[in-house]
């Protein structure tokens, strides 16, 4: 449950590396001055964190996730090294961080599965003020429009046949799962089945939830 005054949005999405590049490219087109922070495994301070000009650069630097600073063009925190090509205003402080967590393929006793990643953001309206809140809302909308343009609704069912809505899947991930029967998960033990042929095409539908 969200705290009073918080604004959150999260969409679970299954992506392969080709899909990640497409999502990153489209978000970059929508928010061309936004920079992405790389995220390395291990304790804070173990690795240097960089602000990269693209999602692909941030993911290639290390880690399963990357973070986009909002509003667009916000400068990096003091302990972050700015990579070449970043267009940012050091005097513009970020008020929200948008997370892109990558999907993960794994195998266990039940076979191979693809675990969902997510696109997520949160900020607190009382802390940022009405003008910044409107700006963050507009830029978040652009990021989710980019996600929808690069993915399709994922029609999935639980083992008991219950449909789960509000999820997205990239083209490469869809082809893999549809062609191989690979199970899907949302991070837990429950396996989900992709219902092939019932989902809309790329760019269709509305993904994610918002609360406040």
Short mmCIF file of C-alpha atoms in Angstrom, two decimals:
data_model
loop_
_atom_site.label_atom_id
_atom_site.label_comp_id
_atom_site.label_asym_id
_atom_site.label_seq_id
_atom_site.Cartn_x
_atom_site.Cartn_y
_atom_site.Cartn_z
CA UNK A 1 0.00 0.00 0.00
CA UNK A 2 1.37 3.41 -0.97
CA UNK A 3 2.09 6.02 1.69
CA UNK A 4 -0.16 9.12 1.70
CA UNK A 5 1.11 11.58 -0.90
CA UNK A 6 3.21 9.02 -2.76
CA UNK A 7 2.85 8.61 -6.48
CA UNK A 8 3.87 5.19 -7.73
CA UNK A 9 3.67 3.29 -10.97
CA UNK A 10 4.91 -0.22 -11.71
CA UNK A 11 4.58 -2.52 -14.70
CA UNK A 12 5.92 -6.08 -14.76
CA UNK A 13 7.45 -6.83 -18.16
CA UNK A 14 9.29 -9.75 -19.76
CA UNK A 15 12.17 -8.63 -21.95
CA UNK A 16 15.13 -10.24 -23.68
CA UNK A 17 18.24 -8.20 -24.48
CA UNK A 18 16.84 -7.18 -27.89
CA UNK A 19 13.70 -5.90 -26.18
CA UNK A 20 15.72 -4.00 -23.58
CA UNK A 21 17.55 -2.16 -26.34
CA UNK A 22 14.25 -1.28 -28.00
CA UNK A 23 12.69 -0.03 -24.76
CA UNK A 24 15.81 2.00 -23.97
CA UNK A 25 15.89 3.52 -27.45
CA UNK A 26 12.24 4.55 -27.28
CA UNK A 27 12.54 6.04 -23.80
CA UNK A 28 15.63 7.87 -25.03
CA UNK A 29 13.64 9.31 -27.93
CA UNK A 30 10.89 10.45 -25.55
CA UNK A 31 13.29 11.83 -22.93
CA UNK A 32 16.52 12.57 -24.83
CA UNK A 33 18.30 14.42 -22.00
CA UNK A 34 17.66 11.78 -19.35
CA UNK A 35 20.66 9.90 -17.94
CA UNK A 36 20.76 6.31 -16.65
CA UNK A 37 22.69 5.18 -13.57
CA UNK A 38 24.38 1.79 -13.72
CA UNK A 39 23.86 -0.56 -10.77
CA UNK A 40 26.51 -3.04 -9.70
CA UNK A 41 25.93 -6.00 -7.39
CA UNK A 42 27.42 -5.84 -3.93
CA UNK A 43 27.61 -3.24 -1.16
CA UNK A 44 27.36 0.47 -1.96
CA UNK A 45 30.79 1.87 -2.71
CA UNK A 46 32.25 -1.42 -3.97
CA UNK A 47 32.03 -0.24 -7.58
CA UNK A 48 32.05 3.21 -9.14
CA UNK A 49 28.56 4.26 -10.29
CA UNK A 50 28.27 6.17 -13.57
CA UNK A 51 25.60 8.29 -15.19
CA UNK A 52 25.30 7.00 -18.76
CA UNK A 53 23.64 8.56 -21.81
CA UNK A 54 21.61 5.43 -22.60
CA UNK A 55 20.00 2.41 -20.96
CA UNK A 56 22.18 0.07 -23.01
CA UNK A 57 25.35 1.72 -21.74
CA UNK A 58 24.16 1.53 -18.13
CA UNK A 59 23.22 -2.16 -18.36
CA UNK A 60 26.46 -2.94 -20.17
CA UNK A 61 28.44 -1.33 -17.35
CA UNK A 62 27.09 -3.87 -14.88
CA UNK A 63 24.09 -5.15 -13.02
CA UNK A 64 20.59 -6.33 -13.82
CA UNK A 65 19.00 -2.92 -13.40
CA UNK A 66 19.47 0.72 -14.29
CA UNK A 67 17.95 3.93 -12.96
CA UNK A 68 16.82 6.99 -14.90
CA UNK A 69 16.92 10.30 -13.07
CA UNK A 70 13.81 12.48 -13.28
CA UNK A 71 13.11 15.15 -14.22
CA UNK A 72 14.82 14.73 -17.55
CA UNK A 73 18.32 16.20 -17.57
CA UNK A 74 18.82 16.07 -13.80
CA UNK A 75 22.44 16.08 -12.66
CA UNK A 76 24.16 13.11 -11.06
CA UNK A 77 24.64 12.74 -7.29
CA UNK A 78 28.06 13.81 -6.01
CA UNK A 79 29.49 10.30 -5.79
CA UNK A 80 28.52 9.41 -9.38
CA UNK A 81 30.91 9.75 -12.31
CA UNK A 82 29.35 11.27 -15.43
CA UNK A 83 30.13 9.36 -18.63
CA UNK A 84 30.88 11.01 -21.95
CA UNK A 85 27.79 11.90 -23.94
CA UNK A 86 25.51 12.66 -21.00
CA UNK A 87 23.48 15.85 -21.41
CA UNK A 88 22.61 16.93 -17.87
CA UNK A 89 22.30 20.07 -15.80
CA UNK A 90 24.39 19.72 -12.62
CA UNK A 91 22.18 22.31 -10.94
CA UNK A 92 18.96 20.40 -11.61
CA UNK A 93 18.32 18.05 -8.70
CA UNK A 94 16.44 14.81 -9.34
CA UNK A 95 13.13 14.24 -7.55
CA UNK A 96 12.37 10.69 -8.71
CA UNK A 97 14.23 7.65 -9.97
CA UNK A 98 12.72 5.39 -12.61
CA UNK A 99 13.92 1.78 -12.37
CA UNK A 100 14.27 -0.64 -15.26
CA UNK A 101 14.84 -4.12 -13.82
CA UNK A 102 15.76 -6.72 -16.44
CA UNK A 103 14.14 -10.09 -16.82
CA UNK A 104 16.03 -13.22 -15.81
CA UNK A 105 16.10 -16.66 -17.43
CA UNK A 106 16.71 -19.53 -15.03
CA UNK A 107 16.23 -23.26 -14.63
CA UNK A 108 15.09 -25.16 -11.54
CA UNK A 109 13.43 -28.47 -10.70
CA UNK A 110 10.33 -27.43 -12.64
CA UNK A 111 12.23 -26.54 -15.80
CA UNK A 112 13.20 -23.34 -17.54
CA UNK A 113 11.39 -20.10 -16.77
CA UNK A 114 11.60 -16.40 -17.56
CA UNK A 115 11.25 -14.10 -14.57
CA UNK A 116 9.70 -10.68 -15.17
CA UNK A 117 11.52 -7.42 -14.73
CA UNK A 118 9.72 -4.13 -14.24
CA UNK A 119 9.52 -0.46 -15.00
CA UNK A 120 8.79 1.42 -11.78
CA UNK A 121 8.86 4.93 -10.37
CA UNK A 122 7.89 6.65 -7.12
CA UNK A 123 7.96 10.13 -5.67
CA UNK A 124 6.24 12.02 -2.87
CA UNK A 125 4.04 14.88 -4.01
CA UNK A 126 4.27 16.90 -0.75
CA UNK A 127 8.07 16.86 -1.01
CA UNK A 128 8.37 17.94 -4.65
CA UNK A 129 5.60 20.55 -4.81
CA UNK A 130 2.81 20.94 -7.39
CA UNK A 131 4.92 22.23 -10.30
CA UNK A 132 7.55 19.48 -10.05
CA UNK A 133 4.77 16.92 -9.49
CA UNK A 134 3.16 17.91 -12.80
CA UNK A 135 6.52 17.67 -14.58
CA UNK A 136 7.25 14.22 -13.13
CA UNK A 137 3.74 13.06 -14.05
CA UNK A 138 4.17 14.21 -17.65
CA UNK A 139 7.60 12.63 -18.02
CA UNK A 140 6.48 9.39 -16.41
CA UNK A 141 3.61 9.28 -18.91
CA UNK A 142 6.13 9.62 -21.76
CA UNK A 143 8.25 6.78 -20.37
CA UNK A 144 5.25 4.45 -20.17
CA UNK A 145 4.13 5.42 -23.65
CA UNK A 146 7.59 4.39 -24.82
CA UNK A 147 7.30 1.08 -22.95
CA UNK A 148 3.91 0.38 -24.51
CA UNK A 149 5.19 1.21 -28.00
CA UNK A 150 8.01 -1.33 -27.61
CA UNK A 151 5.99 -4.16 -26.01
CA UNK A 152 2.60 -5.83 -26.14
CA UNK A 153 0.10 -6.83 -23.45
CA UNK A 154 1.01 -10.24 -22.03
CA UNK A 155 -2.04 -12.48 -21.80
CA UNK A 156 -1.07 -14.95 -19.07
CA UNK A 157 -2.89 -17.47 -16.90
CA UNK A 158 -2.17 -19.04 -13.53
CA UNK A 159 -2.19 -22.87 -13.21
CA UNK A 160 -5.86 -22.72 -12.18
CA UNK A 161 -6.80 -20.76 -15.30
CA UNK A 162 -7.14 -17.30 -13.75
CA UNK A 163 -6.16 -14.48 -16.11
CA UNK A 164 -3.61 -11.94 -14.86
CA UNK A 165 -3.79 -8.50 -16.48
CA UNK A 166 -1.63 -5.37 -16.64
CA UNK A 167 1.57 -7.16 -17.74
CA UNK A 168 3.74 -6.53 -20.81
CA UNK A 169 6.11 -8.60 -22.95
CA UNK A 170 8.66 -7.67 -25.61
CA UNK A 171 8.66 -9.13 -29.14
CA UNK A 172 11.77 -11.28 -28.68
CA UNK A 173 10.55 -12.58 -25.32
CA UNK A 174 7.12 -13.33 -26.81
CA UNK A 175 8.68 -15.31 -29.68
CA UNK A 176 10.86 -17.28 -27.26
CA UNK A 177 8.03 -18.15 -24.89
CA UNK A 178 5.46 -18.83 -27.62
CA UNK A 179 7.87 -21.05 -29.54
CA UNK A 180 9.32 -23.00 -26.62
CA UNK A 181 6.54 -23.06 -24.05
CA UNK A 182 8.88 -21.50 -21.48
CA UNK A 183 7.02 -20.70 -18.26
CA UNK A 184 6.80 -17.17 -16.90
CA UNK A 185 7.11 -15.96 -13.33
CA UNK A 186 6.78 -12.62 -11.55
CA UNK A 187 9.59 -13.36 -9.09
CA UNK A 188 7.78 -15.93 -6.98
CA UNK A 189 7.38 -19.67 -7.29
CA UNK A 190 4.11 -19.54 -9.23
CA UNK A 191 4.42 -20.42 -12.91
CA UNK A 192 2.36 -18.48 -15.44
CA UNK A 193 1.41 -19.61 -18.94
CA UNK A 194 1.46 -17.26 -21.92
CA UNK A 195 -1.82 -17.47 -23.83
CA UNK A 196 -0.57 -17.36 -27.41
CA UNK A 197 -2.63 -15.56 -30.01
CA UNK A 198 -4.85 -13.60 -27.64
CA UNK A 199 -2.61 -10.63 -26.84
CA UNK A 200 -2.72 -7.38 -28.74
CA UNK A 201 0.02 -6.27 -31.08
CA UNK A 202 3.01 -4.10 -30.22
CA UNK A 203 1.92 -0.81 -28.73
CA UNK A 204 -1.56 -2.01 -27.78
CA UNK A 205 -3.27 -1.70 -24.43
CA UNK A 206 -2.36 0.10 -21.25
CA UNK A 207 0.18 -1.37 -18.86
CA UNK A 208 0.92 -0.62 -15.25
CA UNK A 209 -0.79 0.74 -12.22
CA UNK A 210 -0.70 4.15 -10.60
CA UNK A 211 -1.62 5.06 -7.07
CA UNK A 212 -1.68 8.09 -4.89
#
